[in-house]
Amino acid sequence: MNYIRNSMETVSLIIPCIDAHFQYLSNLMDQIISGVVIPHEIVIVVNNHELIEHQDIVNIQRTYDSKLKSLKIIGISNRITPGRARQIGVDNSTGSIIIFQDADDFIHPQRIQIIMHMFKKYDIVHLNHGCIKILRARKDCPFYKLDDIKYHGPDFTYNHMIKHSREPYYLRKIPFKIVCGVPAVRRHVFDEVKWLDQNGCEDSMFCRKVCETFKKSAIIDTPLITYNYYRSSSKL
């Protein structure tokens, strides 16, 4: 297994998961463990877990527990907001770098590697990256050279982000959509900024607050997830 080699940095991957998206979790976990770099810890926060067969949850734990350094599955008996689910994941994680990932999306095999490279290379506390909405097979993912990735920041402000569609996560000068719901942040950020317990715009509001508070945010115009809008929890 290829974990992050820098012992001073550990990575927690937080995955909020509603009951309707639990069916996609095995596929996502397979993508994660076959990635170029594997996170030290995965924390899955399952909404409405009582609506899921208990054995299905046990099977996820048994299947992937031995393939990861740490796997935590936290069951929530009721439906909570995406912001609340993410914050619960943070509160139950240990990593120095916290990365968010939605259960129904597809992860690029280099996502963890590229994010960690950016945190090591630049003095930042917060990173957003691009996404695509086109469903692609894993074999179609382009492989990126780390030194070729275009970096913007940390002097930009959240006001550079404009509302292009229903969600304000686009940058005018960058051709890829920049997604706010799956940022990467340093742990100490949460001493001052928390996810809001609300459904809708909690992701853009979180990123705006981190931008304004620390002034060490950055973006890369590289799509590291495939966002499945048609599975979005906001549409369920």
mmCIF file of C-alpha atoms in Angstrom:
data_model
loop_
_atom_site.group_PDB
_atom_site.id
_atom_site.type_symbol
_atom_site.label_atom_id
_atom_site.label_comp_id
_atom_site.label_asym_id
_atom_site.label_seq_id
_atom_site.Cartn_x
_atom_site.Cartn_y
_atom_site.Cartn_z
ATOM 1 C CA MET A 1 0.000 0.000 0.000
ATOM 2 C CA ASN A 2 1.262 3.459 -0.880
ATOM 3 C CA TYR A 3 0.498 5.732 2.064
ATOM 4 C CA ILE A 4 1.823 9.269 2.377
ATOM 5 C CA ARG A 5 5.499 8.936 3.195
ATOM 6 C CA ASN A 6 5.902 12.233 5.050
ATOM 7 C CA SER A 7 5.337 11.100 8.629
ATOM 8 C CA MET A 8 4.634 14.660 9.731
ATOM 9 C CA GLU A 9 1.450 14.786 7.631
ATOM 10 C CA THR A 10 -1.473 12.406 7.943
ATOM 11 C CA VAL A 11 -4.600 12.461 5.828
ATOM 12 C CA SER A 12 -8.191 11.884 6.898
ATOM 13 C CA LEU A 13 -10.732 11.427 4.115
ATOM 14 C CA ILE A 14 -14.251 12.370 5.255
ATOM 15 C CA ILE A 15 -17.178 10.810 3.359
ATOM 16 C CA PRO A 16 -20.713 11.952 4.251
ATOM 17 C CA CYS A 17 -23.173 9.370 2.931
ATOM 18 C CA ILE A 18 -26.969 9.437 2.907
ATOM 19 C CA ASP A 19 -28.835 6.121 2.949
ATOM 20 C CA ALA A 20 -29.751 6.405 -0.749
ATOM 21 C CA HIS A 21 -26.059 6.652 -1.688
ATOM 22 C CA PHE A 22 -24.824 3.758 0.427
ATOM 23 C CA GLN A 23 -25.116 1.504 -2.633
ATOM 24 C CA TYR A 24 -22.286 3.450 -4.300
ATOM 25 C CA LEU A 25 -19.912 3.225 -1.364
ATOM 26 C CA SER A 26 -18.179 -0.040 -2.295
ATOM 27 C CA ASN A 27 -17.315 1.304 -5.723
ATOM 28 C CA LEU A 28 -15.873 4.476 -4.222
ATOM 29 C CA MET A 29 -13.860 2.535 -1.647
ATOM 30 C CA ASP A 30 -12.392 0.357 -4.406
ATOM 31 C CA GLN A 31 -11.331 3.505 -6.249
ATOM 32 C CA ILE A 32 -9.738 4.942 -3.107
ATOM 33 C CA ILE A 33 -7.677 1.888 -2.206
ATOM 34 C CA SER A 34 -6.449 1.502 -5.779
ATOM 35 C CA GLY A 35 -5.336 5.137 -5.930
ATOM 36 C CA VAL A 36 -1.728 6.253 -6.261
ATOM 37 C CA VAL A 37 -1.716 7.286 -2.587
ATOM 38 C CA ILE A 38 -4.076 5.941 0.094
ATOM 39 C CA PRO A 39 -5.237 8.164 2.970
ATOM 40 C CA HIS A 40 -4.238 7.164 6.485
ATOM 41 C CA GLU A 41 -7.820 7.318 7.691
ATOM 42 C CA ILE A 42 -11.316 7.227 6.226
ATOM 43 C CA VAL A 43 -14.315 8.427 8.218
ATOM 44 C CA ILE A 44 -17.745 7.629 6.754
ATOM 45 C CA VAL A 45 -20.765 9.395 8.258
ATOM 46 C CA VAL A 46 -23.940 7.509 7.289
ATOM 47 C CA ASN A 47 -27.263 9.345 7.441
ATOM 48 C CA ASN A 48 -30.406 7.339 8.253
ATOM 49 C CA HIS A 49 -28.292 4.269 8.903
ATOM 50 C CA GLU A 50 -31.286 2.411 10.340
ATOM 51 C CA LEU A 51 -32.743 2.298 6.813
ATOM 52 C CA ILE A 52 -29.707 0.331 5.637
ATOM 53 C CA GLU A 53 -29.325 -3.386 6.235
ATOM 54 C CA HIS A 54 -26.979 -3.758 9.201
ATOM 55 C CA GLN A 55 -25.076 -6.543 7.450
ATOM 56 C CA ASP A 56 -24.331 -4.221 4.519
ATOM 57 C CA ILE A 57 -22.617 -1.792 6.879
ATOM 58 C CA VAL A 58 -20.724 -4.660 8.538
ATOM 59 C CA ASN A 59 -19.603 -5.897 5.119
ATOM 60 C CA ILE A 60 -18.107 -2.513 4.247
ATOM 61 C CA GLN A 61 -16.197 -2.488 7.534
ATOM 62 C CA ARG A 62 -14.949 -6.055 7.107
ATOM 63 C CA THR A 63 -14.024 -5.689 3.440
ATOM 64 C CA TYR A 64 -11.940 -2.537 3.760
ATOM 65 C CA ASP A 65 -10.762 -2.511 7.380
ATOM 66 C CA SER A 66 -7.680 -4.606 6.609
ATOM 67 C CA LYS A 67 -6.843 -2.484 3.548
ATOM 68 C CA LEU A 68 -6.641 0.800 5.453
ATOM 69 C CA LYS A 69 -4.785 2.019 8.506
ATOM 70 C CA SER A 70 -8.048 3.291 9.986
ATOM 71 C CA LEU A 71 -11.684 3.038 8.895
ATOM 72 C CA LYS A 72 -14.479 4.544 10.984
ATOM 73 C CA ILE A 73 -18.158 4.236 10.096
ATOM 74 C CA ILE A 74 -20.421 6.524 12.122
ATOM 75 C CA GLY A 75 -24.144 5.817 11.939
ATOM 76 C CA ILE A 76 -26.634 8.663 12.382
ATOM 77 C CA SER A 77 -30.199 7.527 13.035
ATOM 78 C CA ASN A 78 -31.866 10.492 11.340
ATOM 79 C CA ARG A 79 -31.291 12.598 8.227
ATOM 80 C CA ILE A 80 -28.869 15.440 8.913
ATOM 81 C CA THR A 81 -27.578 18.211 6.683
ATOM 82 C CA PRO A 82 -24.441 17.777 4.547
ATOM 83 C CA GLY A 83 -22.661 20.433 6.608
ATOM 84 C CA ARG A 84 -23.460 18.687 9.872
ATOM 85 C CA ALA A 85 -22.332 15.327 8.462
ATOM 86 C CA ARG A 86 -19.015 16.783 7.349
ATOM 87 C CA GLN A 87 -18.428 18.407 10.721
ATOM 88 C CA ILE A 88 -19.165 15.134 12.552
ATOM 89 C CA GLY A 89 -16.568 13.512 10.310
ATOM 90 C CA VAL A 90 -14.029 16.185 11.204
ATOM 91 C CA ASP A 91 -14.741 15.810 14.929
ATOM 92 C CA ASN A 92 -14.067 12.064 14.684
ATOM 93 C CA SER A 93 -10.923 12.306 12.566
ATOM 94 C CA THR A 94 -7.255 12.600 13.461
ATOM 95 C CA GLY A 95 -5.437 13.691 10.283
ATOM 96 C CA SER A 96 -3.412 16.868 9.963
ATOM 97 C CA ILE A 97 -4.891 17.322 6.485
ATOM 98 C CA ILE A 98 -8.624 16.735 6.058
ATOM 99 C CA ILE A 99 -10.038 15.990 2.612
ATOM 100 C CA PHE A 100 -13.741 15.680 1.830
ATOM 101 C CA GLN A 101 -15.285 13.280 -0.663
ATOM 102 C CA ASP A 102 -18.934 12.624 -1.521
ATOM 103 C CA ALA A 103 -20.069 9.005 -1.559
ATOM 104 C CA ASP A 104 -21.825 9.197 -4.918
ATOM 105 C CA ASP A 105 -18.970 10.779 -6.878
ATOM 106 C CA PHE A 106 -15.970 9.249 -8.615
ATOM 107 C CA ILE A 107 -12.455 9.984 -7.377
ATOM 108 C CA HIS A 108 -9.418 10.485 -9.601
ATOM 109 C CA PRO A 109 -6.660 7.956 -8.741
ATOM 110 C CA GLN A 110 -4.208 10.815 -8.119
ATOM 111 C CA ARG A 111 -6.523 12.965 -6.009
ATOM 112 C CA ILE A 112 -4.826 12.371 -2.631
ATOM 113 C CA GLN A 113 -1.359 12.494 -4.183
ATOM 114 C CA ILE A 114 -1.957 15.812 -5.955
ATOM 115 C CA ILE A 115 -3.594 17.485 -2.963
ATOM 116 C CA MET A 116 -0.758 16.475 -0.661
ATOM 117 C CA HIS A 117 1.798 17.674 -3.203
ATOM 118 C CA MET A 118 0.158 21.111 -3.202
ATOM 119 C CA PHE A 119 0.097 21.337 0.592
ATOM 120 C CA LYS A 120 3.757 20.382 0.726
ATOM 121 C CA LYS A 121 4.829 22.775 -2.028
ATOM 122 C CA TYR A 122 2.807 25.867 -1.045
ATOM 123 C CA ASP A 123 2.017 27.709 2.178
ATOM 124 C CA ILE A 124 -1.740 27.110 2.118
ATOM 125 C CA VAL A 125 -4.412 25.907 4.538
ATOM 126 C CA HIS A 126 -7.242 25.357 2.046
ATOM 127 C CA LEU A 127 -7.397 23.914 -1.465
ATOM 128 C CA ASN A 128 -10.222 23.571 -3.978
ATOM 129 C CA HIS A 129 -9.945 21.841 -7.330
ATOM 130 C CA GLY A 130 -11.905 21.201 -10.477
ATOM 131 C CA CYS A 131 -14.570 18.636 -11.251
ATOM 132 C CA ILE A 132 -16.298 17.295 -14.304
ATOM 133 C CA LYS A 133 -19.872 16.107 -14.734
ATOM 134 C CA ILE A 134 -19.151 13.634 -17.512
ATOM 135 C CA LEU A 135 -19.273 10.012 -16.398
ATOM 136 C CA ARG A 136 -16.018 8.386 -17.444
ATOM 137 C CA ALA A 137 -14.596 4.925 -17.049
ATOM 138 C CA ARG A 138 -11.605 4.759 -14.717
ATOM 139 C CA LYS A 139 -9.281 3.938 -17.598
ATOM 140 C CA ASP A 140 -10.127 7.267 -19.245
ATOM 141 C CA CYS A 141 -8.727 9.362 -16.378
ATOM 142 C CA PRO A 142 -5.719 11.369 -17.539
ATOM 143 C CA PHE A 143 -2.553 10.954 -15.505
ATOM 144 C CA TYR A 144 -1.103 14.298 -14.385
ATOM 145 C CA LYS A 145 2.512 15.293 -13.953
ATOM 146 C CA LEU A 146 2.692 17.072 -10.604
ATOM 147 C CA ASP A 147 4.841 19.940 -11.852
ATOM 148 C CA ASP A 148 2.450 20.640 -14.753
ATOM 149 C CA ILE A 149 -0.582 21.356 -12.577
ATOM 150 C CA LYS A 150 -1.679 25.005 -12.751
ATOM 151 C CA TYR A 151 -1.889 26.642 -9.343
ATOM 152 C CA HIS A 152 -3.755 29.829 -8.420
ATOM 153 C CA GLY A 153 -3.358 31.505 -5.037
ATOM 154 C CA PRO A 154 -3.031 32.077 -2.206
ATOM 155 C CA ASP A 155 -3.674 35.770 -2.903
ATOM 156 C CA PHE A 156 -7.063 35.356 -4.574
ATOM 157 C CA THR A 157 -10.276 36.095 -2.702
ATOM 158 C CA TYR A 158 -13.538 34.259 -2.672
ATOM 159 C CA ASN A 159 -15.058 37.142 -4.636
ATOM 160 C CA HIS A 160 -13.262 35.784 -7.692
ATOM 161 C CA MET A 161 -15.773 32.957 -7.584
ATOM 162 C CA ILE A 162 -19.008 33.813 -9.333
ATOM 163 C CA LYS A 163 -22.408 32.232 -9.532
ATOM 164 C CA HIS A 164 -22.608 30.579 -12.931
ATOM 165 C CA SER A 165 -25.467 28.172 -12.301
ATOM 166 C CA ARG A 166 -27.349 26.916 -9.266
ATOM 167 C CA GLU A 167 -24.185 26.720 -7.131
ATOM 168 C CA PRO A 168 -21.491 29.437 -6.860
ATOM 169 C CA TYR A 169 -18.418 27.268 -7.409
ATOM 170 C CA TYR A 170 -17.069 28.513 -10.727
ATOM 171 C CA LEU A 171 -14.111 30.686 -11.563
ATOM 172 C CA ARG A 172 -14.483 32.988 -14.526
ATOM 173 C CA LYS A 173 -10.916 32.584 -15.807
ATOM 174 C CA ILE A 174 -10.638 28.819 -15.372
ATOM 175 C CA PRO A 175 -12.280 26.413 -17.841
ATOM 176 C CA PHE A 176 -13.105 23.720 -15.273
ATOM 177 C CA LYS A 177 -15.840 23.944 -12.689
ATOM 178 C CA ILE A 178 -14.353 24.499 -9.230
ATOM 179 C CA VAL A 179 -16.261 22.533 -6.615
ATOM 180 C CA CYS A 180 -16.603 23.774 -3.008
ATOM 181 C CA GLY A 181 -18.162 20.730 -1.345
ATOM 182 C CA VAL A 182 -15.025 18.589 -1.317
ATOM 183 C CA PRO A 183 -12.204 20.904 -0.191
ATOM 184 C CA ALA A 184 -8.950 19.944 1.494
ATOM 185 C CA VAL A 185 -8.007 21.872 4.647
ATOM 186 C CA ARG A 186 -5.510 21.801 7.459
ATOM 187 C CA ARG A 187 -6.925 20.627 10.766
ATOM 188 C CA HIS A 188 -6.280 23.863 12.651
ATOM 189 C CA VAL A 189 -8.732 25.628 10.310
ATOM 190 C CA PHE A 190 -11.560 24.047 12.310
ATOM 191 C CA ASP A 191 -10.450 25.863 15.437
ATOM 192 C CA GLU A 192 -11.978 28.959 13.849
ATOM 193 C CA VAL A 193 -14.296 27.809 11.059
ATOM 194 C CA LYS A 194 -16.967 25.104 11.230
ATOM 195 C CA TRP A 195 -19.322 23.642 8.657
ATOM 196 C CA LEU A 196 -22.766 25.212 8.929
ATOM 197 C CA ASP A 197 -25.649 22.936 9.866
ATOM 198 C CA GLN A 198 -27.743 23.701 6.820
ATOM 199 C CA ASN A 199 -28.734 22.155 3.510
ATOM 200 C CA GLY A 200 -27.713 24.317 0.577
ATOM 201 C CA CYS A 201 -24.768 26.686 0.024
ATOM 202 C CA GLU A 202 -23.068 25.369 3.174
ATOM 203 C CA ASP A 203 -20.091 24.398 1.015
ATOM 204 C CA SER A 204 -19.593 27.788 -0.634
ATOM 205 C CA MET A 205 -20.136 29.555 2.701
ATOM 206 C CA PHE A 206 -17.527 27.355 4.368
ATOM 207 C CA CYS A 207 -14.974 28.045 1.641
ATOM 208 C CA ARG A 208 -15.717 31.770 1.709
ATOM 209 C CA LYS A 209 -15.178 31.895 5.481
ATOM 210 C CA VAL A 210 -11.889 29.990 5.280
ATOM 211 C CA CYS A 211 -10.705 32.268 2.473
ATOM 212 C CA GLU A 212 -11.509 35.411 4.411
ATOM 213 C CA THR A 213 -10.204 34.170 7.768
ATOM 214 C CA PHE A 214 -6.837 32.740 6.770
ATOM 215 C CA LYS A 215 -6.055 34.268 3.354
ATOM 216 C CA LYS A 216 -4.156 31.111 2.492
ATOM 217 C CA SER A 217 -6.579 29.448 0.087
ATOM 218 C CA ALA A 218 -5.730 28.180 -3.377
ATOM 219 C CA ILE A 219 -7.204 26.379 -6.343
ATOM 220 C CA ILE A 220 -5.884 24.078 -9.039
ATOM 221 C CA ASP A 221 -7.601 23.876 -12.402
ATOM 222 C CA THR A 222 -7.456 20.085 -12.430
ATOM 223 C CA PRO A 223 -10.647 17.978 -12.226
ATOM 224 C CA LEU A 224 -9.999 15.415 -9.475
ATOM 225 C CA ILE A 225 -13.560 14.150 -9.083
ATOM 226 C CA THR A 226 -16.397 13.323 -11.409
ATOM 227 C CA TYR A 227 -19.453 14.982 -9.920
ATOM 228 C CA ASN A 228 -22.677 13.058 -10.478
ATOM 229 C CA TYR A 229 -25.289 15.809 -10.363
ATOM 230 C CA TYR A 230 -28.111 13.341 -10.968
ATOM 231 C CA ARG A 231 -27.292 11.539 -7.723
ATOM 232 C CA SER A 232 -26.970 14.756 -5.728
ATOM 233 C CA SER A 233 -28.476 14.557 -2.221
ATOM 234 C CA SER A 234 -30.095 17.942 -2.819
ATOM 235 C CA LYS A 235 -32.274 16.301 -5.470
ATOM 236 C CA LEU A 236 -33.497 13.471 -3.198
#
